[in-house]
Amino acid sequence: QAAFQRLGGSVINIQDVSVSSVTKGETLGDFIRTMEGFCDVIVLRHPEAGSVEKAAHFSHVPLINAGDGVGEHPTQALLDVYTIREEIGTVNGLTITMVGDLKNGRTVHSLTRLLMMYNVRLCFVSPPSLTLPQDILTELEAS
């Protein structure tokens, strides 16, 4: 939010949906259609995995995924890769190890998918109950 304002944009921040029409049954699609009347871009962070993809079907303005539940957080992944490039000079040729809760970490999911586009060696360390979701493991094996 602060970065967008520093670039000259204005922000309509809705954090407490209990004061919105969601409590009266407004759907995500209704919300997106209403908000696009007030803005040129929607940056959506939602607690439900897959919600941003669902919202994209209703939006006629650009929609940026700022995190959806335990699903994805691609904007953070882009920032992570940018930081690696700025600090190390390249992403290619690196060994990158991710440690911790790989199952529920949306940033890990997005970063893993993004790093598949580079020539890197990925290592993952987690307890057996918190390994990467099967769909991401399948994508890794195919890449």
CSV table of N, CA, C and O in Angstrom, one decimal, residues 17-123:
chain,number,residue,atom,x,y,z
A,17,VAL,N,-14.3,-7.0,6.3
A,17,VAL,CA,-15.4,-7.2,5.5
A,17,VAL,C,-16.7,-7.3,6.3
A,17,VAL,O,-17.8,-7.3,5.7
A,18,SER,N,-16.6,-7.3,7.6
A,18,SER,CA,-17.8,-7.4,8.4
A,18,SER,C,-18.7,-6.1,8.3
A,18,SER,O,-19.8,-6.1,8.6
A,19,VAL,N,-18.1,-5.1,7.8
A,19,VAL,CA,-18.8,-3.8,7.6
A,19,VAL,C,-19.2,-3.6,6.1
A,19,VAL,O,-19.7,-2.6,5.7
A,20,SER,N,-19.1,-4.7,5.3
A,20,SER,CA,-19.4,-4.6,3.9
A,20,SER,C,-20.7,-5.4,3.6
A,20,SER,O,-21.2,-6.1,4.5
A,21,SER,N,-21.1,-5.4,2.4
A,21,SER,CA,-22.3,-6.2,2.0
A,21,SER,C,-22.0,-7.7,2.0
A,21,SER,O,-22.9,-8.5,1.7
A,22,VAL,N,-20.8,-8.1,2.2
A,22,VAL,CA,-20.5,-9.6,2.3
A,22,VAL,C,-21.3,-10.2,3.4
A,22,VAL,O,-21.8,-11.3,3.3
A,23,THR,N,-21.5,-9.5,4.5
A,23,THR,CA,-22.3,-10.0,5.6
A,23,THR,C,-23.8,-10.2,5.2
A,23,THR,O,-24.5,-10.9,5.8
A,24,LYS,N,-24.2,-9.5,4.1
A,24,LYS,CA,-25.6,-9.7,3.6
A,24,LYS,C,-25.7,-10.6,2.4
A,24,LYS,O,-26.7,-10.7,1.8
A,25,GLY,N,-24.6,-11.3,2.2
A,25,GLY,CA,-24.6,-12.3,1.1
A,25,GLY,C,-24.0,-11.9,-0.2
A,25,GLY,O,-24.1,-12.7,-1.2
A,26,GLU,N,-23.3,-10.8,-0.2
A,26,GLU,CA,-22.6,-10.4,-1.5
A,26,GLU,C,-21.5,-11.4,-1.8
A,26,GLU,O,-20.8,-11.8,-0.9
A,27,THR,N,-21.5,-11.8,-3.0
A,27,THR,CA,-20.5,-12.8,-3.5
A,27,THR,C,-19.1,-12.1,-3.8
A,27,THR,O,-19.1,-10.8,-4.0
A,28,LEU,N,-18.1,-12.9,-4.0
A,28,LEU,CA,-16.8,-12.3,-4.4
A,28,LEU,C,-17.0,-11.6,-5.8
A,28,LEU,O,-16.4,-10.6,-6.0
A,29,GLY,N,-17.7,-12.3,-6.7
A,29,GLY,CA,-18.0,-11.7,-8.0
A,29,GLY,C,-18.7,-10.3,-7.9
A,29,GLY,O,-18.3,-9.4,-8.6
A,30,ASP,N,-19.7,-10.2,-7.0
A,30,ASP,CA,-20.4,-8.9,-6.8
A,30,ASP,C,-19.4,-7.9,-6.3
A,30,ASP,O,-19.4,-6.7,-6.7
A,31,PHE,N,-18.5,-8.3,-5.3
A,31,PHE,CA,-17.6,-7.4,-4.8
A,31,PHE,C,-16.6,-6.8,-5.8
A,31,PHE,O,-16.3,-5.7,-5.9
A,32,ILE,N,-16.1,-7.8,-6.7
A,32,ILE,CA,-15.1,-7.4,-7.7
A,32,ILE,C,-15.8,-6.4,-8.7
A,32,ILE,O,-15.2,-5.4,-9.1
A,33,ARG,N,-17.0,-6.7,-9.1
A,33,ARG,CA,-17.7,-5.9,-10.1
A,33,ARG,C,-18.0,-4.5,-9.5
A,33,ARG,O,-17.9,-3.5,-10.2
A,34,THR,N,-18.3,-4.4,-8.2
A,34,THR,CA,-18.5,-3.1,-7.6
A,34,THR,C,-17.1,-2.3,-7.5
A,34,THR,O,-17.1,-1.2,-7.9
A,35,MET,N,-16.1,-3.0,-7.1
A,35,MET,CA,-14.8,-2.3,-6.9
A,35,MET,C,-14.2,-1.8,-8.2
A,35,MET,O,-13.6,-0.8,-8.2
A,36,GLU,N,-14.4,-2.6,-9.3
A,36,GLU,CA,-13.8,-2.1,-10.5
A,36,GLU,C,-14.4,-0.8,-11.0
A,36,GLU,O,-13.8,-0.2,-11.9
A,37,GLY,N,-15.6,-0.5,-10.5
A,37,GLY,CA,-16.2,0.8,-10.8
A,37,GLY,C,-15.4,2.0,-10.2
A,37,GLY,O,-15.6,3.2,-10.5
A,38,PHE,N,-14.6,1.7,-9.2
A,38,PHE,CA,-13.9,2.7,-8.4
A,38,PHE,C,-12.4,2.7,-8.6
A,38,PHE,O,-11.7,3.6,-8.1
A,39,CYS,N,-11.9,1.8,-9.4
A,39,CYS,CA,-10.4,1.7,-9.5
A,39,CYS,C,-10.0,1.2,-10.9
A,39,CYS,O,-10.8,0.7,-11.7
A,40,ASP,N,-8.7,1.4,-11.2
A,40,ASP,CA,-8.1,0.9,-12.4
A,40,ASP,C,-7.4,-0.4,-12.3
A,40,ASP,O,-7.1,-1.1,-13.3
A,41,VAL,N,-7.1,-0.8,-11.1
A,41,VAL,CA,-6.4,-2.0,-10.7
A,41,VAL,C,-6.9,-2.5,-9.4
A,41,VAL,O,-7.1,-1.7,-8.5
A,42,ILE,N,-7.1,-3.8,-9.3
A,42,ILE,CA,-7.5,-4.4,-8.0
A,42,ILE,C,-6.3,-5.3,-7.5
A,42,ILE,O,-5.9,-6.2,-8.3
A,43,VAL,N,-5.9,-5.0,-6.3
A,43,VAL,CA,-4.9,-5.9,-5.7
A,43,VAL,C,-5.7,-6.6,-4.6
A,43,VAL,O,-6.2,-6.0,-3.7
A,44,LEU,N,-5.8,-8.0,-4.8
A,44,LEU,CA,-6.6,-8.7,-3.9
A,44,LEU,C,-5.8,-9.7,-3.0
A,44,LEU,O,-5.0,-10.5,-3.5
A,45,ARG,N,-6.0,-9.6,-1.7
A,45,ARG,CA,-5.5,-10.6,-0.8
A,45,ARG,C,-6.7,-11.2,-0.1
A,45,ARG,O,-7.6,-10.5,0.4
A,46,HIS,N,-6.9,-12.5,-0.2
A,46,HIS,CA,-8.1,-13.2,0.3
A,46,HIS,C,-7.7,-14.4,1.1
A,46,HIS,O,-6.7,-15.1,0.7
A,47,PRO,N,-8.4,-14.8,2.1
A,47,PRO,CA,-8.0,-15.9,2.9
A,47,PRO,C,-8.3,-17.3,2.3
A,47,PRO,O,-7.8,-18.3,2.7
A,48,GLU,N,-9.1,-17.3,1.2
A,48,GLU,CA,-9.5,-18.6,0.6
A,48,GLU,C,-8.6,-18.9,-0.6
A,48,GLU,O,-8.4,-18.1,-1.6
A,49,ALA,N,-8.0,-20.1,-0.6
A,49,ALA,CA,-7.1,-20.5,-1.8
A,49,ALA,C,-8.0,-20.6,-3.0
A,49,ALA,O,-9.1,-21.1,-3.0
A,50,GLY,N,-7.4,-20.1,-4.1
A,50,GLY,CA,-8.1,-20.0,-5.4
A,50,GLY,C,-9.1,-18.9,-5.6
A,50,GLY,O,-9.6,-18.7,-6.7
A,51,SER,N,-9.2,-18.0,-4.6
A,51,SER,CA,-10.1,-16.9,-4.7
A,51,SER,C,-9.7,-15.9,-5.7
A,51,SER,O,-10.6,-15.3,-6.4
A,52,VAL,N,-8.5,-15.6,-5.9
A,52,VAL,CA,-8.0,-14.6,-6.8
A,52,VAL,C,-8.3,-15.1,-8.3
A,52,VAL,O,-8.7,-14.3,-9.1
A,53,GLU,N,-8.1,-16.4,-8.5
A,53,GLU,CA,-8.4,-16.9,-9.8
A,53,GLU,C,-9.9,-16.8,-10.1
A,53,GLU,O,-10.3,-16.5,-11.2
A,54,LYS,N,-10.7,-17.1,-9.1
A,54,LYS,CA,-12.1,-17.0,-9.2
A,54,LYS,C,-12.5,-15.5,-9.5
A,54,LYS,O,-13.3,-15.2,-10.4
A,55,ALA,N,-11.9,-14.6,-8.8
A,55,ALA,CA,-12.2,-13.2,-8.9
A,55,ALA,C,-11.8,-12.7,-10.3
A,55,ALA,O,-12.5,-11.8,-10.9
A,56,ALA,N,-10.8,-13.3,-10.9
A,56,ALA,CA,-10.3,-12.8,-12.2
A,56,ALA,C,-11.4,-13.0,-13.3
A,56,ALA,O,-11.5,-12.3,-14.3
A,57,HIS,N,-12.3,-14.0,-13.1
A,57,HIS,CA,-13.4,-14.3,-14.1
A,57,HIS,C,-14.4,-13.1,-14.1
A,57,HIS,O,-15.1,-13.0,-15.1
A,58,PHE,N,-14.4,-12.4,-13.0
A,58,PHE,CA,-15.4,-11.3,-12.9
A,58,PHE,C,-14.8,-9.9,-13.2
A,58,PHE,O,-15.6,-9.0,-13.5
A,59,SER,N,-13.5,-9.8,-13.2
A,59,SER,CA,-12.9,-8.5,-13.3
A,59,SER,C,-12.6,-8.1,-14.7
A,59,SER,O,-12.1,-8.9,-15.5
A,60,HIS,N,-12.9,-6.8,-15.0
A,60,HIS,CA,-12.5,-6.2,-16.3
A,60,HIS,C,-11.4,-5.3,-16.2
A,60,HIS,O,-11.0,-4.6,-17.1
A,61,VAL,N,-10.8,-5.2,-15.0
A,61,VAL,CA,-9.6,-4.4,-14.8
A,61,VAL,C,-8.5,-5.4,-14.3
A,61,VAL,O,-8.8,-6.5,-13.9
A,62,PRO,N,-7.2,-5.0,-14.5
A,62,PRO,CA,-6.1,-5.9,-14.0
A,62,PRO,C,-6.3,-6.2,-12.5
A,62,PRO,O,-6.7,-5.4,-11.7
A,63,LEU,N,-6.1,-7.5,-12.2
A,63,LEU,CA,-6.2,-8.1,-10.9
A,63,LEU,C,-4.9,-8.7,-10.5
A,63,LEU,O,-4.3,-9.5,-11.2
A,64,ILE,N,-4.3,-8.2,-9.4
A,64,ILE,CA,-3.0,-8.6,-8.9
A,64,ILE,C,-3.3,-9.5,-7.7
A,64,ILE,O,-4.0,-9.1,-6.7
A,65,ASN,N,-2.7,-10.7,-7.7
A,65,ASN,CA,-2.8,-11.7,-6.6
A,65,ASN,C,-1.8,-11.3,-5.5
A,65,ASN,O,-0.6,-11.5,-5.6
A,66,ALA,N,-2.3,-10.8,-4.4
A,66,ALA,CA,-1.4,-10.4,-3.2
A,66,ALA,C,-1.5,-11.5,-2.2
A,66,ALA,O,-1.2,-11.3,-1.0
A,67,GLY,N,-1.9,-12.7,-2.6
A,67,GLY,CA,-2.0,-13.8,-1.6
A,67,GLY,C,-3.4,-14.4,-1.5
A,67,GLY,O,-4.3,-13.6,-1.3
A,68,ASP,N,-3.5,-15.7,-1.6
A,68,ASP,CA,-4.9,-16.3,-1.4
A,68,ASP,C,-4.8,-17.5,-0.6
A,68,ASP,O,-4.4,-18.6,-1.0
A,69,GLY,N,-5.1,-17.3,0.7
A,69,GLY,CA,-5.1,-18.5,1.6
A,69,GLY,C,-3.7,-19.1,1.6
A,69,GLY,O,-2.7,-18.5,1.6
A,70,VAL,N,-3.7,-20.5,1.6
A,70,VAL,CA,-2.5,-21.2,1.5
A,70,VAL,C,-2.1,-21.5,0.1
A,70,VAL,O,-1.2,-22.3,-0.2
A,71,GLY,N,-2.8,-20.9,-0.9
A,71,GLY,CA,-2.6,-21.1,-2.3
A,71,GLY,C,-1.3,-20.5,-2.9
A,71,GLY,O,-0.3,-21.2,-2.9
A,72,GLU,N,-1.4,-19.3,-3.3
A,72,GLU,CA,-0.3,-18.6,-4.0
A,72,GLU,C,0.0,-17.2,-3.4
A,72,GLU,O,-0.9,-16.6,-2.9
A,73,HIS,N,1.2,-16.7,-3.7
A,73,HIS,CA,1.5,-15.3,-3.4
A,73,HIS,C,2.6,-14.9,-4.5
A,73,HIS,O,3.8,-14.7,-4.1
A,74,PRO,N,2.2,-14.8,-5.7
A,74,PRO,CA,3.1,-14.5,-6.8
A,74,PRO,C,3.8,-13.2,-6.7
A,74,PRO,O,5.0,-13.1,-7.1
A,75,THR,N,3.2,-12.2,-6.1
A,75,THR,CA,3.9,-10.9,-6.0
A,75,THR,C,5.1,-11.0,-5.1
A,75,THR,O,6.2,-10.4,-5.3
A,76,GLN,N,5.0,-11.8,-4.0
A,76,GLN,CA,6.1,-12.0,-3.1
A,76,GLN,C,7.2,-12.8,-3.8
A,76,GLN,O,8.4,-12.5,-3.7
A,77,ALA,N,6.8,-13.8,-4.6
A,77,ALA,CA,7.8,-14.6,-5.4
A,77,ALA,C,8.6,-13.7,-6.3
A,77,ALA,O,9.8,-13.8,-6.5
A,78,LEU,N,7.9,-12.8,-7.0
A,78,LEU,CA,8.6,-11.9,-7.9
A,78,LEU,C,9.6,-11.0,-7.2
A,78,LEU,O,10.8,-10.8,-7.6
A,79,LEU,N,9.2,-10.5,-6.0
A,79,LEU,CA,10.1,-9.7,-5.2
A,79,LEU,C,11.3,-10.6,-4.7
A,79,LEU,O,12.4,-10.1,-4.7
A,80,ASP,N,11.1,-11.8,-4.3
A,80,ASP,CA,12.2,-12.7,-3.9
A,80,ASP,C,13.2,-12.9,-5.0
A,80,ASP,O,14.4,-12.8,-4.8
A,81,VAL,N,12.7,-13.2,-6.2
A,81,VAL,CA,13.6,-13.4,-7.3
A,81,VAL,C,14.4,-12.1,-7.7
A,81,VAL,O,15.6,-12.1,-7.9
A,82,TYR,N,13.7,-10.9,-7.6
A,82,TYR,CA,14.3,-9.7,-7.8
A,82,TYR,C,15.4,-9.4,-6.8
A,82,TYR,O,16.5,-9.0,-7.1
A,83,THR,N,15.2,-9.8,-5.5
A,83,THR,CA,16.2,-9.6,-4.5
A,83,THR,C,17.4,-10.5,-4.7
A,83,THR,O,18.5,-10.0,-4.5
A,84,ILE,N,17.1,-11.7,-5.1
A,84,ILE,CA,18.3,-12.6,-5.4
A,84,ILE,C,19.1,-12.1,-6.5
A,84,ILE,O,20.3,-12.0,-6.4
A,85,ARG,N,18.5,-11.6,-7.6
A,85,ARG,CA,19.2,-11.0,-8.7
A,85,ARG,C,20.0,-9.7,-8.3
A,85,ARG,O,21.1,-9.5,-8.7
A,86,GLU,N,19.4,-8.9,-7.4
A,86,GLU,CA,20.1,-7.7,-7.0
A,86,GLU,C,21.3,-8.0,-6.1
A,86,GLU,O,22.3,-7.4,-6.2
A,87,GLU,N,21.1,-9.0,-5.2
A,87,GLU,CA,22.1,-9.3,-4.2
A,87,GLU,C,23.2,-10.2,-4.8
A,87,GLU,O,24.4,-10.0,-4.4
A,88,ILE,N,22.9,-11.2,-5.6
A,88,ILE,CA,23.8,-12.1,-6.1
A,88,ILE,C,24.2,-11.9,-7.6
A,88,ILE,O,25.3,-12.3,-8.0
A,89,GLY,N,23.3,-11.2,-8.3
A,89,GLY,CA,23.6,-10.9,-9.7
A,89,GLY,C,23.0,-11.8,-10.7
A,89,GLY,O,22.8,-11.4,-11.9
A,90,THR,N,22.5,-13.0,-10.3
A,90,THR,CA,21.9,-13.9,-11.1
A,90,THR,C,21.1,-14.9,-10.3
A,90,THR,O,21.3,-15.0,-9.1
A,91,VAL,N,20.1,-15.6,-10.9
A,91,VAL,CA,19.4,-16.6,-10.3
A,91,VAL,C,19.9,-18.0,-10.8
A,91,VAL,O,20.1,-18.9,-10.0
A,92,ASN,N,20.2,-18.0,-12.1
A,92,ASN,CA,20.7,-19.3,-12.7
A,92,ASN,C,22.0,-19.8,-12.0
A,92,ASN,O,22.9,-19.0,-11.6
A,93,GLY,N,22.0,-21.1,-11.9
A,93,GLY,CA,23.2,-21.7,-11.4
A,93,GLY,C,23.2,-21.9,-9.9
A,93,GLY,O,24.1,-22.4,-9.3
A,94,LEU,N,22.2,-21.3,-9.2
A,94,LEU,CA,22.2,-21.4,-7.8
A,94,LEU,C,21.5,-22.7,-7.2
A,94,LEU,O,20.7,-23.3,-7.9
A,95,THR,N,21.9,-23.0,-6.0
A,95,THR,CA,21.1,-24.0,-5.3
A,95,THR,C,20.3,-23.3,-4.2
A,95,THR,O,20.9,-22.5,-3.4
A,96,ILE,N,19.0,-23.4,-4.3
A,96,ILE,CA,18.1,-22.7,-3.4
A,96,ILE,C,17.4,-23.7,-2.5
A,96,ILE,O,16.7,-24.6,-3.0
A,97,THR,N,17.5,-23.6,-1.2
A,97,THR,CA,16.8,-24.5,-0.3
A,97,THR,C,15.7,-23.8,0.5
A,97,THR,O,15.9,-22.7,1.0
A,98,MET,N,14.6,-24.4,0.5
A,98,MET,CA,13.4,-23.9,1.2
A,98,MET,C,13.2,-24.8,2.4
A,98,MET,O,13.1,-26.0,2.2
A,99,VAL,N,13.0,-24.2,3.6
A,99,VAL,CA,12.9,-25.0,4.8
A,99,VAL,C,11.6,-24.6,5.6
A,99,VAL,O,11.3,-23.4,5.7
A,100,GLY,N,10.9,-25.6,6.1
A,100,GLY,CA,9.8,-25.3,7.0
A,100,GLY,C,8.5,-25.9,6.5
A,100,GLY,O,8.5,-27.0,5.9
A,101,ASP,N,7.4,-25.1,6.7
A,101,ASP,CA,6.1,-25.6,6.3
A,101,ASP,C,5.9,-25.3,4.8
A,101,ASP,O,5.5,-24.3,4.4
A,102,LEU,N,6.2,-26.3,4.0
A,102,LEU,CA,6.1,-26.2,2.6
A,102,LEU,C,4.7,-26.5,2.1
A,102,LEU,O,4.3,-26.1,1.0
A,103,LYS,N,3.9,-27.2,2.9
A,103,LYS,CA,2.6,-27.5,2.5
A,103,LYS,C,1.6,-26.3,2.5
A,103,LYS,O,0.8,-26.1,1.6
A,104,ASN,N,1.7,-25.4,3.5
A,104,ASN,CA,0.8,-24.3,3.7
A,104,ASN,C,1.4,-23.0,3.3
A,104,ASN,O,0.8,-22.0,3.4
A,105,GLY,N,2.7,-22.9,2.9
A,105,GLY,CA,3.4,-21.7,2.6
A,105,GLY,C,3.1,-21.2,1.2
A,105,GLY,O,3.8,-21.6,0.3
A,106,ARG,N,2.2,-20.2,1.1
A,106,ARG,CA,1.8,-19.8,-0.2
A,106,ARG,C,3.0,-19.1,-0.9
A,106,ARG,O,3.1,-19.2,-2.1
A,107,THR,N,3.9,-18.5,-0.2
A,107,THR,CA,5.1,-17.8,-0.8
A,107,THR,C,6.0,-18.9,-1.4
A,107,THR,O,6.6,-18.8,-2.4
A,108,VAL,N,6.1,-20.0,-0.6
A,108,VAL,CA,6.9,-21.2,-1.1
A,108,VAL,C,6.3,-21.7,-2.4
A,108,VAL,O,7.1,-22.0,-3.4
A,109,HIS,N,5.0,-21.9,-2.5
A,109,HIS,CA,4.4,-22.4,-3.7
A,109,HIS,C,4.7,-21.6,-4.9
A,109,HIS,O,5.1,-22.1,-5.9
A,110,SER,N,4.5,-20.3,-4.7
A,110,SER,CA,4.7,-19.3,-5.9
A,110,SER,C,6.2,-19.3,-6.2
A,110,SER,O,6.5,-19.2,-7.4
A,111,LEU,N,7.1,-19.2,-5.2
A,111,LEU,CA,8.5,-19.1,-5.5
A,111,LEU,C,9.0,-20.4,-6.2
A,111,LEU,O,9.8,-20.3,-7.1
A,112,THR,N,8.5,-21.5,-5.8
A,112,THR,CA,8.9,-22.8,-6.4
A,112,THR,C,8.5,-22.8,-7.9
A,112,THR,O,9.3,-23.1,-8.8
A,113,ARG,N,7.3,-22.4,-8.2
A,113,ARG,CA,6.8,-22.3,-9.6
A,113,ARG,C,7.6,-21.3,-10.4
A,113,ARG,O,7.9,-21.6,-11.5
A,114,LEU,N,7.9,-20.2,-9.8
A,114,LEU,CA,8.7,-19.2,-10.6
A,114,LEU,C,10.1,-19.7,-10.8
A,114,LEU,O,10.7,-19.6,-11.9
A,115,LEU,N,10.7,-20.3,-9.8
A,115,LEU,CA,12.1,-20.8,-9.9
A,115,LEU,C,12.3,-21.9,-10.9
A,115,LEU,O,13.3,-22.2,-11.4
A,116,MET,N,11.2,-22.6,-11.2
A,116,MET,CA,11.2,-23.7,-12.2
A,116,MET,C,11.5,-23.1,-13.6
A,116,MET,O,11.9,-23.9,-14.5
A,117,MET,N,11.4,-21.8,-13.8
A,117,MET,CA,11.7,-21.2,-15.1
A,117,MET,C,13.2,-20.8,-15.2
A,117,MET,O,13.6,-20.3,-16.2
A,118,TYR,N,14.0,-21.1,-14.1
A,118,TYR,CA,15.4,-20.8,-14.1
A,118,TYR,C,16.2,-22.1,-14.1
A,118,TYR,O,15.6,-23.2,-13.8
A,119,ASN,N,17.5,-22.0,-14.3
A,119,ASN,CA,18.4,-23.1,-14.2
A,119,ASN,C,18.9,-23.1,-12.8
A,119,ASN,O,20.0,-22.6,-12.5
A,120,VAL,N,18.1,-23.7,-11.9
A,120,VAL,CA,18.5,-23.7,-10.5
A,120,VAL,C,18.3,-25.2,-9.9
A,120,VAL,O,17.6,-26.0,-10.5
A,121,ARG,N,19.0,-25.4,-8.8
A,121,ARG,CA,18.8,-26.7,-8.1
A,121,ARG,C,17.9,-26.3,-6.9
A,121,ARG,O,18.4,-25.5,-6.1
A,122,LEU,N,16.8,-26.9,-6.8
A,122,LEU,CA,15.9,-26.7,-5.6
A,122,LEU,C,16.0,-27.8,-4.6
A,122,LEU,O,15.9,-29.0,-5.0
A,123,CYS,N,16.1,-27.5,-3.4
A,123,CYS,CA,16.1,-28.4,-2.3
A,123,CYS,C,15.0,-28.0,-1.3
A,123,CYS,O,14.8,-26.8,-1.1
